[in-house]
Amino acid sequence: MTPTPAYRRILLKLSGEALRGKTEFGLDPGAVDQIAAEIQEVHDLKIGIAIVPGGGNIFRGDSVFGKRMDRVAADHMGMLATVINSLALQEA
């Protein structure tokens, strides 16, 4: 018997570092696939999921490189990192 979920909709804040897995930078396909499978399990329970992925695995504004940049440019790079993670998760 499947338990009745406590919530019908959730907001999942997903760290970019979680998508990095055991690598030092970027995306780990195994980690992305595992997270996507866990999200699918929740979705199969008819729970609506809004996902907000971070981009810290690709770019951090407080990095040495980011500190040398204009703040707006660094923020734009962070937003692009979030989009990259979103697309990777969507494809998984």
mmCIF file of the C-alpha atoms, coordinates in Angstrom:
data_MODEL
# 
_entry.id   MODEL 
# 
loop_
_atom_site.group_PDB 
_atom_site.id 
_atom_site.type_symbol 
_atom_site.label_atom_id 
_atom_site.label_alt_id 
_atom_site.label_comp_id 
_atom_site.label_asym_id 
_atom_site.label_entity_id 
_atom_site.label_seq_id 
_atom_site.pdbx_PDB_ins_code 
_atom_site.Cartn_x 
_atom_site.Cartn_y 
_atom_site.Cartn_z 
_atom_site.occupancy 
_atom_site.B_iso_or_equiv 
_atom_site.pdbx_formal_charge 
_atom_site.auth_seq_id 
_atom_site.auth_comp_id 
_atom_site.auth_asym_id 
_atom_site.auth_atom_id 
_atom_site.pdbx_PDB_model_num 
ATOM 1  C CA . MET A 1 1  ? 0.000  0.000  0.000   1.00 0.00 ? 1  MET A CA 1 
ATOM 2  C CA . THR A 1 2  ? 1.420  3.370  -1.065  1.00 0.00 ? 2  THR A CA 1 
ATOM 3  C CA . PRO A 1 3  ? 1.330  5.989  1.697   1.00 0.00 ? 3  PRO A CA 1 
ATOM 4  C CA . THR A 1 4  ? -0.586 9.188  1.042   1.00 0.00 ? 4  THR A CA 1 
ATOM 5  C CA . PRO A 1 5  ? 1.878  12.030 0.461   1.00 0.00 ? 5  PRO A CA 1 
ATOM 6  C CA . ALA A 1 6  ? 1.787  14.858 3.003   1.00 0.00 ? 6  ALA A CA 1 
ATOM 7  C CA . TYR A 1 7  ? 2.106  17.446 0.206   1.00 0.00 ? 7  TYR A CA 1 
ATOM 8  C CA . ARG A 1 8  ? 0.723  17.633 -3.326  1.00 0.00 ? 8  ARG A CA 1 
ATOM 9  C CA . ARG A 1 9  ? 3.309  20.130 -4.577  1.00 0.00 ? 9  ARG A CA 1 
ATOM 10 C CA . ILE A 1 10 ? 6.885  20.783 -3.556  1.00 0.00 ? 10 ILE A CA 1 
ATOM 11 C CA . LEU A 1 11 ? 9.681  23.215 -4.350  1.00 0.00 ? 11 LEU A CA 1 
ATOM 12 C CA . LEU A 1 12 ? 13.055 21.476 -4.632  1.00 0.00 ? 12 LEU A CA 1 
ATOM 13 C CA . LYS A 1 13 ? 16.172 23.650 -4.344  1.00 0.00 ? 13 LYS A CA 1 
ATOM 14 C CA . LEU A 1 14 ? 18.898 21.559 -5.913  1.00 0.00 ? 14 LEU A CA 1 
ATOM 15 C CA . SER A 1 15 ? 22.516 22.482 -5.325  1.00 0.00 ? 15 SER A CA 1 
ATOM 16 C CA . GLY A 1 16 ? 24.765 22.600 -8.357  1.00 0.00 ? 16 GLY A CA 1 
ATOM 17 C CA . GLU A 1 17 ? 27.328 20.767 -6.260  1.00 0.00 ? 17 GLU A CA 1 
ATOM 18 C CA . ALA A 1 18 ? 24.949 17.799 -6.063  1.00 0.00 ? 18 ALA A CA 1 
ATOM 19 C CA . LEU A 1 19 ? 25.034 17.558 -9.868  1.00 0.00 ? 19 LEU A CA 1 
ATOM 20 C CA . ARG A 1 20 ? 28.845 17.664 -9.779  1.00 0.00 ? 20 ARG A CA 1 
ATOM 21 C CA . GLY A 1 21 ? 28.925 14.331 -7.974  1.00 0.00 ? 21 GLY A CA 1 
ATOM 22 C CA . LYS A 1 22 ? 32.478 13.283 -7.217  1.00 0.00 ? 22 LYS A CA 1 
ATOM 23 C CA . THR A 1 23 ? 34.038 15.409 -9.944  1.00 0.00 ? 23 THR A CA 1 
ATOM 24 C CA . GLU A 1 24 ? 35.773 18.680 -9.124  1.00 0.00 ? 24 GLU A CA 1 
ATOM 25 C CA . PHE A 1 25 ? 33.893 20.718 -11.715 1.00 0.00 ? 25 PHE A CA 1 
ATOM 26 C CA . GLY A 1 26 ? 30.943 20.481 -14.088 1.00 0.00 ? 26 GLY A CA 1 
ATOM 27 C CA . LEU A 1 27 ? 28.438 17.663 -14.291 1.00 0.00 ? 27 LEU A CA 1 
ATOM 28 C CA . ASP A 1 28 ? 28.717 14.007 -13.339 1.00 0.00 ? 28 ASP A CA 1 
ATOM 29 C CA . PRO A 1 29 ? 26.324 12.031 -15.581 1.00 0.00 ? 29 PRO A CA 1 
ATOM 30 C CA . GLY A 1 30 ? 25.883 9.354  -12.909 1.00 0.00 ? 30 GLY A CA 1 
ATOM 31 C CA . ALA A 1 31 ? 24.933 11.905 -10.259 1.00 0.00 ? 31 ALA A CA 1 
ATOM 32 C CA . VAL A 1 32 ? 22.545 13.675 -12.632 1.00 0.00 ? 32 VAL A CA 1 
ATOM 33 C CA . ASP A 1 33 ? 20.885 10.364 -13.569 1.00 0.00 ? 33 ASP A CA 1 
ATOM 34 C CA . GLN A 1 34 ? 20.525 9.331  -9.918  1.00 0.00 ? 34 GLN A CA 1 
ATOM 35 C CA . ILE A 1 35 ? 18.944 12.652 -8.930  1.00 0.00 ? 35 ILE A CA 1 
ATOM 36 C CA . ALA A 1 36 ? 16.620 12.539 -11.943 1.00 0.00 ? 36 ALA A CA 1 
ATOM 37 C CA . ALA A 1 37 ? 15.526 9.005  -10.981 1.00 0.00 ? 37 ALA A CA 1 
ATOM 38 C CA . GLU A 1 38 ? 14.740 10.140 -7.425  1.00 0.00 ? 38 GLU A CA 1 
ATOM 39 C CA . ILE A 1 39 ? 12.749 13.092 -8.747  1.00 0.00 ? 39 ILE A CA 1 
ATOM 40 C CA . GLN A 1 40 ? 10.864 10.689 -11.043 1.00 0.00 ? 40 GLN A CA 1 
ATOM 41 C CA . GLU A 1 41 ? 9.912  8.537  -8.041  1.00 0.00 ? 41 GLU A CA 1 
ATOM 42 C CA . VAL A 1 42 ? 8.330  11.556 -6.352  1.00 0.00 ? 42 VAL A CA 1 
ATOM 43 C CA . HIS A 1 43 ? 6.610  12.587 -9.590  1.00 0.00 ? 43 HIS A CA 1 
ATOM 44 C CA . ASP A 1 44 ? 5.161  9.081  -9.914  1.00 0.00 ? 44 ASP A CA 1 
ATOM 45 C CA . LEU A 1 45 ? 3.371  9.715  -6.607  1.00 0.00 ? 45 LEU A CA 1 
ATOM 46 C CA . LYS A 1 46 ? 1.430  12.468 -8.442  1.00 0.00 ? 46 LYS A CA 1 
ATOM 47 C CA . ILE A 1 47 ? 3.303  15.202 -6.582  1.00 0.00 ? 47 ILE A CA 1 
ATOM 48 C CA . GLY A 1 48 ? 3.932  18.420 -8.494  1.00 0.00 ? 48 GLY A CA 1 
ATOM 49 C CA . ILE A 1 49 ? 7.574  19.446 -8.393  1.00 0.00 ? 49 ILE A CA 1 
ATOM 50 C CA . ALA A 1 50 ? 9.129  22.830 -9.087  1.00 0.00 ? 50 ALA A CA 1 
ATOM 51 C CA . ILE A 1 51 ? 12.906 22.544 -9.300  1.00 0.00 ? 51 ILE A CA 1 
ATOM 52 C CA . VAL A 1 52 ? 15.362 25.397 -8.725  1.00 0.00 ? 52 VAL A CA 1 
ATOM 53 C CA . PRO A 1 53 ? 18.839 24.174 -9.616  1.00 0.00 ? 53 PRO A CA 1 
ATOM 54 C CA . GLY A 1 54 ? 21.896 26.114 -8.578  1.00 0.00 ? 54 GLY A CA 1 
ATOM 55 C CA . GLY A 1 55 ? 24.931 26.680 -10.765 1.00 0.00 ? 55 GLY A CA 1 
ATOM 56 C CA . GLY A 1 56 ? 27.781 26.487 -8.260  1.00 0.00 ? 56 GLY A CA 1 
ATOM 57 C CA . ASN A 1 57 ? 29.266 23.444 -9.961  1.00 0.00 ? 57 ASN A CA 1 
ATOM 58 C CA . ILE A 1 58 ? 29.969 25.544 -13.066 1.00 0.00 ? 58 ILE A CA 1 
ATOM 59 C CA . PHE A 1 59 ? 30.535 29.110 -11.882 1.00 0.00 ? 59 PHE A CA 1 
ATOM 60 C CA . ARG A 1 60 ? 30.716 31.009 -8.612  1.00 0.00 ? 60 ARG A CA 1 
ATOM 61 C CA . GLY A 1 61 ? 30.736 34.794 -8.501  1.00 0.00 ? 61 GLY A CA 1 
ATOM 62 C CA . ASP A 1 62 ? 32.905 34.698 -5.381  1.00 0.00 ? 62 ASP A CA 1 
ATOM 63 C CA . SER A 1 63 ? 35.621 32.687 -7.166  1.00 0.00 ? 63 SER A CA 1 
ATOM 64 C CA . VAL A 1 64 ? 38.933 34.303 -8.017  1.00 0.00 ? 64 VAL A CA 1 
ATOM 65 C CA . PHE A 1 65 ? 37.784 34.671 -11.619 1.00 0.00 ? 65 PHE A CA 1 
ATOM 66 C CA . GLY A 1 66 ? 34.401 36.040 -10.548 1.00 0.00 ? 66 GLY A CA 1 
ATOM 67 C CA . LYS A 1 67 ? 35.973 38.647 -8.271  1.00 0.00 ? 67 LYS A CA 1 
ATOM 68 C CA . ARG A 1 68 ? 37.811 40.130 -11.241 1.00 0.00 ? 68 ARG A CA 1 
ATOM 69 C CA . MET A 1 69 ? 34.584 40.614 -13.173 1.00 0.00 ? 69 MET A CA 1 
ATOM 70 C CA . ASP A 1 70 ? 31.851 43.165 -13.248 1.00 0.00 ? 70 ASP A CA 1 
ATOM 71 C CA . ARG A 1 71 ? 29.125 42.045 -10.823 1.00 0.00 ? 71 ARG A CA 1 
ATOM 72 C CA . VAL A 1 72 ? 26.441 42.005 -13.530 1.00 0.00 ? 72 VAL A CA 1 
ATOM 73 C CA . ALA A 1 73 ? 28.560 39.842 -15.830 1.00 0.00 ? 73 ALA A CA 1 
ATOM 74 C CA . ALA A 1 74 ? 29.267 37.434 -12.954 1.00 0.00 ? 74 ALA A CA 1 
ATOM 75 C CA . ASP A 1 75 ? 25.540 37.237 -12.154 1.00 0.00 ? 75 ASP A CA 1 
ATOM 76 C CA . HIS A 1 76 ? 24.764 36.519 -15.811 1.00 0.00 ? 76 HIS A CA 1 
ATOM 77 C CA . MET A 1 77 ? 27.321 33.700 -15.863 1.00 0.00 ? 77 MET A CA 1 
ATOM 78 C CA . GLY A 1 78 ? 25.727 32.242 -12.730 1.00 0.00 ? 78 GLY A CA 1 
ATOM 79 C CA . MET A 1 79 ? 22.296 32.356 -14.365 1.00 0.00 ? 79 MET A CA 1 
ATOM 80 C CA . LEU A 1 80 ? 23.665 30.614 -17.452 1.00 0.00 ? 80 LEU A CA 1 
ATOM 81 C CA . ALA A 1 81 ? 25.144 27.909 -15.200 1.00 0.00 ? 81 ALA A CA 1 
ATOM 82 C CA . THR A 1 82 ? 21.671 27.404 -13.735 1.00 0.00 ? 82 THR A CA 1 
ATOM 83 C CA . VAL A 1 83 ? 20.208 27.018 -17.238 1.00 0.00 ? 83 VAL A CA 1 
ATOM 84 C CA . ILE A 1 84 ? 22.924 24.493 -18.157 1.00 0.00 ? 84 ILE A CA 1 
ATOM 85 C CA . ASN A 1 85 ? 22.080 22.434 -15.054 1.00 0.00 ? 85 ASN A CA 1 
ATOM 86 C CA . SER A 1 86 ? 18.368 22.685 -15.814 1.00 0.00 ? 86 SER A CA 1 
ATOM 87 C CA . LEU A 1 87 ? 18.893 21.337 -19.319 1.00 0.00 ? 87 LEU A CA 1 
ATOM 88 C CA . ALA A 1 88 ? 21.092 18.478 -18.077 1.00 0.00 ? 88 ALA A CA 1 
ATOM 89 C CA . LEU A 1 89 ? 18.480 17.495 -15.498 1.00 0.00 ? 89 LEU A CA 1 
ATOM 90 C CA . GLN A 1 90 ? 15.658 17.753 -18.042 1.00 0.00 ? 90 GLN A CA 1 
ATOM 91 C CA . GLU A 1 91 ? 17.479 15.444 -20.442 1.00 0.00 ? 91 GLU A CA 1 
ATOM 92 C CA . ALA A 1 92 ? 18.138 12.885 -17.709 1.00 0.00 ? 92 ALA A CA 1 
# 
